[in-house]
């Protein structure tokens, strides 16, 4: 068993390749055995066996003790040699030799037996290990499989649980939403039913004037008692609704306690038209909001169908003329039934009278659609400049009247099936005016706006501009973007040369009531006489536009007769205006409004025409426009544009070494020495002064900063503007310089493509400047108000600031050069005014029948202790304080 020595069968793993390999090596490899030395009797050389057996090294055990008790261990010669070295020279007998052979056989059998037993034991142990390992495998594999299955199932179950929770949450939210929706539906139905029940007991009061801090309940009670003459009417609730349209009064919702009270009110509501205070008030049944929206939609559909815009084919509402780019508007161009400006006119205008030094401009007129009737009206008034709006001309057609020339702009886009035109503006100019002026259309790119320039043929710098506009109504089918419309007008105004007079007239369709058209307190304008106290959405924008461009309304100022400009069966309003700059207001006088009925009577048109078709509903506006042109003025072409450069030194900060250099001191000493030694005559003094000036000037050029100033015609063009306006500041100066610079660049540009861009830049800069001016005016005025409010506690300071404002100084320094004559007319002629003053002062100071007052001598003395008592200091102080 020497070959199995050191083999641990317990560590053998049959399933491990490394263990199997080591096992095979341990069994099959050459073992290290011990060499045995055997002592035997050896015969001679012939009888000695040459057979050298190699024996396997065996372990000693109980079975081999008997076979090896006479044997002796031999020292091996090498590790890999198992042979037994016999001692030569010994003689072994044959008997011993036989014995030895037998013994060797026995030893081999014993050794083989031991090997078989060891192998069997090893195999048994190996089988036990294999069996144990297989048992372990059979036991572990199901556990591992079960563990893997459990882990996989757990993960899948976790995912399923999470998905289930998500779906459950979604379902829960949907159920909650359905419950909330159901509750909302119930609540809405409840509210609707409650609203319906409230609407059954409610009425709507319209056109009831709204006042500040009003008591609505008390006003409604007064309406019921005084207007309807009802008593014992129980009102449950009163509410004033806010109207989103500025200028219109909100309706009042009145809820009664019972239906009987409401029925009484509805039966008596017709009596309001006979009441002086409530004739414009209307009472209607309250309608639910859904019904109001439905009614509004139906009105829009019916209105559209009525204007031939839509048609119904089956159950589909579709445009009737799909190929048309713009809708027709031939009969009713104002679609708002509540607007009192609705009319069916075809012409409107602005017309005037011209004189070489006194140009009478006349305002806004409306004519019929027959040129013959219009020509008769024009000849009757002998107009020089006539502006027309809504001419209803198409293409390039115009108006032909003997003695007049037509300049017009017809609407470019009209409906393809329109029988007549729509819109359109133009100007009729009398031929004698045309002979004295070069007349050109300077702007006609926008529908409804035409600008005409009048330039004096003798002096080209004498010119003025006339503009006629037509702004479609607010809710018209041909309505335009009003902000873009006014921006275009603003751009046109800015491109007019500075200081040149102009006016804009026409149909603005804007009711501005008594809204201010200027900055009150800053722009000193005459008070405007207002006849129409209603305003619409365009009115506020129109007044803001006037404030931005520094223009005002002529209507109601310097008037002969002011009236409504629109009069029809639907109402009265003021929508036609003449607009002009602040600074040229003094050139406009005798504004007059003539109704169409008066024109018909004056031209004896009764019975000649069908007035139902020919009579417009807009009035004629007239005014006198004076042009202060100087006929003798001329321009000196030799001196105009000449400039001179001057060098200006900054002497505020002189350097420390001023006139301290040795060369400068030596020159000054020489000059003094020359002056002392020279003869004292004028020429020597002048020469010495020139030398000294030269010395100082040289020092200034070397040591002081300087700048060049350009003098144009003797004036310093770079000098800071000193304006008497207190609101002017440095920012406005810079903005104005930018405006002037942009204007010069635009005017001098000769390239048409660049000129348009430069014009746009100039207009933007001018717009910024105007807004800054208005803002500065407002800030200055508000600052004065704040200063006056803060000075209320100090009367002395208060009246001092009042004096600074200049209310009294203006009244003292300015005496109007006008007098009122005996026929109540006002004359501005200087000779007439002086003669009138002379007569009045003469009659006042040199009366023929006057009683002279003689000096009365009286020796009577009246004694009164109270009056003769001493006046104390406290009495004087109290009187002064009071």
Short mmCIF file of N, CA and C in Angstrom, two decimals, residues 524-592:
data_model
loop_
_atom_site.label_atom_id
_atom_site.label_comp_id
_atom_site.label_asym_id
_atom_site.label_seq_id
_atom_site.Cartn_x
_atom_site.Cartn_y
_atom_site.Cartn_z
N UNK A 524 -52.94 126.36 -23.32
CA UNK A 524 -53.94 127.40 -23.01
C UNK A 524 -54.80 127.61 -24.23
N UNK A 525 -55.97 126.98 -24.23
CA UNK A 525 -56.91 127.05 -25.35
C UNK A 525 -58.24 127.59 -24.86
N UNK A 526 -59.03 128.19 -25.74
CA UNK A 526 -60.37 128.64 -25.35
C UNK A 526 -61.25 127.44 -24.96
N UNK A 527 -62.20 127.69 -24.09
CA UNK A 527 -63.10 126.65 -23.66
C UNK A 527 -63.96 126.19 -24.84
N UNK A 528 -64.15 124.91 -24.95
CA UNK A 528 -64.93 124.35 -26.06
C UNK A 528 -66.39 124.21 -25.65
N UNK A 529 -67.27 124.73 -26.48
CA UNK A 529 -68.70 124.65 -26.23
C UNK A 529 -69.19 123.28 -26.71
N UNK A 530 -69.64 122.44 -25.79
CA UNK A 530 -70.02 121.06 -26.10
C UNK A 530 -71.54 120.95 -26.16
N UNK A 531 -72.04 120.31 -27.21
CA UNK A 531 -73.49 120.08 -27.33
C UNK A 531 -73.82 118.60 -27.23
N UNK A 532 -72.88 117.73 -27.49
CA UNK A 532 -73.09 116.28 -27.41
C UNK A 532 -72.27 115.75 -26.24
N UNK A 533 -72.96 115.29 -25.20
CA UNK A 533 -72.28 114.84 -23.99
C UNK A 533 -72.17 113.32 -23.91
N UNK A 534 -72.32 112.65 -25.02
CA UNK A 534 -72.12 111.20 -25.08
C UNK A 534 -70.81 110.92 -25.82
N UNK A 535 -70.17 109.83 -25.46
CA UNK A 535 -68.94 109.47 -26.17
C UNK A 535 -68.91 107.96 -26.39
N UNK A 536 -68.24 107.55 -27.44
CA UNK A 536 -68.12 106.13 -27.78
C UNK A 536 -66.66 105.68 -27.64
N UNK A 537 -66.40 104.46 -28.08
CA UNK A 537 -65.05 103.92 -27.93
C UNK A 537 -64.00 104.67 -28.72
N UNK A 538 -64.39 105.21 -29.89
CA UNK A 538 -63.45 105.97 -30.70
C UNK A 538 -63.13 107.32 -30.07
N UNK A 539 -64.03 107.84 -29.23
CA UNK A 539 -63.85 109.18 -28.69
C UNK A 539 -62.59 109.31 -27.84
N UNK A 540 -62.35 108.36 -26.95
CA UNK A 540 -61.16 108.43 -26.10
C UNK A 540 -59.88 108.34 -26.94
N UNK A 541 -59.87 107.42 -27.91
CA UNK A 541 -58.67 107.27 -28.75
C UNK A 541 -58.45 108.53 -29.59
N UNK A 542 -59.53 109.13 -30.05
CA UNK A 542 -59.44 110.35 -30.86
C UNK A 542 -58.83 111.50 -30.04
N UNK A 543 -59.27 111.67 -28.80
CA UNK A 543 -58.73 112.74 -27.96
C UNK A 543 -57.27 112.49 -27.60
N UNK A 544 -56.92 111.23 -27.35
CA UNK A 544 -55.51 110.92 -27.09
C UNK A 544 -54.64 111.22 -28.31
N UNK A 545 -55.17 110.94 -29.48
CA UNK A 545 -54.44 111.25 -30.71
C UNK A 545 -54.21 112.76 -30.85
N UNK A 546 -55.24 113.56 -30.55
CA UNK A 546 -55.09 115.01 -30.64
C UNK A 546 -54.03 115.52 -29.67
N UNK A 547 -54.01 114.96 -28.46
CA UNK A 547 -53.01 115.39 -27.48
C UNK A 547 -51.60 115.03 -27.94
N UNK A 548 -51.44 113.88 -28.57
CA UNK A 548 -50.12 113.44 -29.01
C UNK A 548 -49.57 114.31 -30.14
N UNK A 549 -50.43 114.77 -31.05
CA UNK A 549 -49.95 115.54 -32.21
C UNK A 549 -50.09 117.04 -32.00
N UNK A 550 -50.45 117.48 -30.77
CA UNK A 550 -50.57 118.92 -30.46
C UNK A 550 -51.60 119.61 -31.34
N UNK A 551 -52.74 118.97 -31.49
CA UNK A 551 -53.84 119.54 -32.26
C UNK A 551 -55.08 119.63 -31.38
N UNK A 552 -56.04 120.42 -31.84
CA UNK A 552 -57.27 120.61 -31.07
C UNK A 552 -58.46 120.60 -32.03
N UNK A 553 -59.65 120.58 -31.45
CA UNK A 553 -60.90 120.57 -32.22
C UNK A 553 -61.40 122.00 -32.37
N UNK A 554 -61.79 122.37 -33.59
CA UNK A 554 -62.34 123.70 -33.83
C UNK A 554 -63.81 123.78 -33.44
N UNK A 555 -64.50 122.65 -33.46
CA UNK A 555 -65.92 122.66 -33.10
C UNK A 555 -66.11 123.22 -31.70
N UNK A 556 -67.02 124.19 -31.58
CA UNK A 556 -67.29 124.78 -30.27
C UNK A 556 -66.36 125.90 -29.89
N UNK A 557 -65.41 126.26 -30.72
CA UNK A 557 -64.50 127.36 -30.46
C UNK A 557 -64.63 128.40 -31.57
N UNK A 558 -64.68 129.65 -31.17
CA UNK A 558 -64.81 130.77 -32.12
C UNK A 558 -65.98 130.52 -33.09
N UNK A 559 -67.12 130.24 -32.52
CA UNK A 559 -68.27 129.80 -33.32
C UNK A 559 -69.25 130.94 -33.56
N UNK A 560 -69.89 130.86 -34.71
CA UNK A 560 -71.08 131.66 -34.96
C UNK A 560 -72.33 130.91 -34.54
N UNK A 561 -72.34 129.62 -34.83
CA UNK A 561 -73.46 128.77 -34.41
C UNK A 561 -72.95 127.34 -34.28
N UNK A 562 -73.10 126.77 -33.11
CA UNK A 562 -72.65 125.41 -32.85
C UNK A 562 -73.87 124.51 -32.73
N UNK A 563 -73.81 123.33 -33.32
CA UNK A 563 -74.97 122.44 -33.33
C UNK A 563 -74.48 121.02 -33.54
N UNK A 564 -75.43 120.07 -33.53
CA UNK A 564 -75.12 118.68 -33.83
C UNK A 564 -74.76 118.56 -35.30
N UNK A 565 -73.76 117.75 -35.59
CA UNK A 565 -73.37 117.54 -36.98
C UNK A 565 -74.09 116.36 -37.62
N UNK A 566 -74.75 115.55 -36.84
CA UNK A 566 -75.53 114.42 -37.36
C UNK A 566 -76.92 114.49 -36.74
N UNK A 567 -77.93 114.58 -37.58
CA UNK A 567 -79.31 114.68 -37.12
C UNK A 567 -80.15 113.76 -37.99
N UNK A 568 -80.81 112.79 -37.39
CA UNK A 568 -81.69 111.89 -38.12
C UNK A 568 -82.77 111.40 -37.16
N UNK A 569 -83.63 110.54 -37.68
CA UNK A 569 -84.69 109.99 -36.83
C UNK A 569 -84.14 109.06 -35.76
N UNK A 570 -82.92 108.65 -35.90
CA UNK A 570 -82.31 107.75 -34.91
C UNK A 570 -81.60 108.47 -33.78
N UNK A 571 -81.44 109.76 -33.89
CA UNK A 571 -80.81 110.51 -32.83
C UNK A 571 -79.94 111.62 -33.38
N UNK A 572 -79.21 112.27 -32.47
CA UNK A 572 -78.33 113.37 -32.82
C UNK A 572 -76.97 113.14 -32.17
N UNK A 573 -75.94 113.60 -32.86
CA UNK A 573 -74.59 113.43 -32.33
C UNK A 573 -73.66 114.39 -33.05
N UNK A 574 -72.43 114.47 -32.52
CA UNK A 574 -71.36 115.26 -33.14
C UNK A 574 -70.25 114.29 -33.50
N UNK A 575 -70.09 114.03 -34.79
CA UNK A 575 -69.06 113.09 -35.27
C UNK A 575 -68.17 113.69 -36.34
N UNK A 576 -68.49 114.90 -36.83
CA UNK A 576 -67.70 115.57 -37.86
C UNK A 576 -66.93 116.71 -37.20
N UNK A 577 -65.62 116.76 -37.44
CA UNK A 577 -64.78 117.74 -36.77
C UNK A 577 -63.80 118.36 -37.77
N UNK A 578 -63.34 119.54 -37.37
CA UNK A 578 -62.18 120.16 -38.00
C UNK A 578 -61.06 120.18 -36.97
N UNK A 579 -59.91 119.64 -37.32
CA UNK A 579 -58.78 119.50 -36.41
C UNK A 579 -57.63 120.36 -36.95
N UNK A 580 -56.98 121.09 -36.05
CA UNK A 580 -55.92 122.00 -36.46
C UNK A 580 -54.89 122.13 -35.34
N UNK A 581 -53.67 122.61 -35.62
CA UNK A 581 -52.65 122.74 -34.57
C UNK A 581 -53.01 123.85 -33.57
N UNK A 582 -52.45 123.73 -32.35
CA UNK A 582 -52.70 124.75 -31.33
C UNK A 582 -52.28 126.13 -31.80
N UNK A 583 -51.07 126.20 -32.38
CA UNK A 583 -50.47 127.50 -32.67
C UNK A 583 -51.19 128.24 -33.79
N UNK A 584 -52.01 127.54 -34.57
CA UNK A 584 -52.73 128.19 -35.67
C UNK A 584 -54.21 128.39 -35.36
N UNK A 585 -54.58 128.25 -34.11
CA UNK A 585 -55.99 128.43 -33.76
C UNK A 585 -56.46 129.85 -34.00
N UNK A 586 -55.56 130.82 -33.82
CA UNK A 586 -55.95 132.22 -34.03
C UNK A 586 -56.27 132.52 -35.49
N UNK A 587 -55.83 131.66 -36.40
CA UNK A 587 -56.10 131.89 -37.83
C UNK A 587 -57.47 131.37 -38.26
N UNK A 588 -58.18 130.73 -37.37
CA UNK A 588 -59.49 130.16 -37.71
C UNK A 588 -60.57 130.92 -36.93
N UNK A 589 -61.63 131.30 -37.62
CA UNK A 589 -62.72 132.06 -37.00
C UNK A 589 -64.03 131.68 -37.65
N UNK A 590 -65.12 132.16 -37.00
CA UNK A 590 -66.48 132.07 -37.54
C UNK A 590 -66.86 130.62 -37.88
N UNK A 591 -66.63 129.72 -36.94
CA UNK A 591 -67.06 128.34 -37.15
C UNK A 591 -68.58 128.28 -37.09
N UNK A 592 -69.17 127.55 -38.02
CA UNK A 592 -70.63 127.53 -38.13
C UNK A 592 -71.09 126.13 -38.53
#
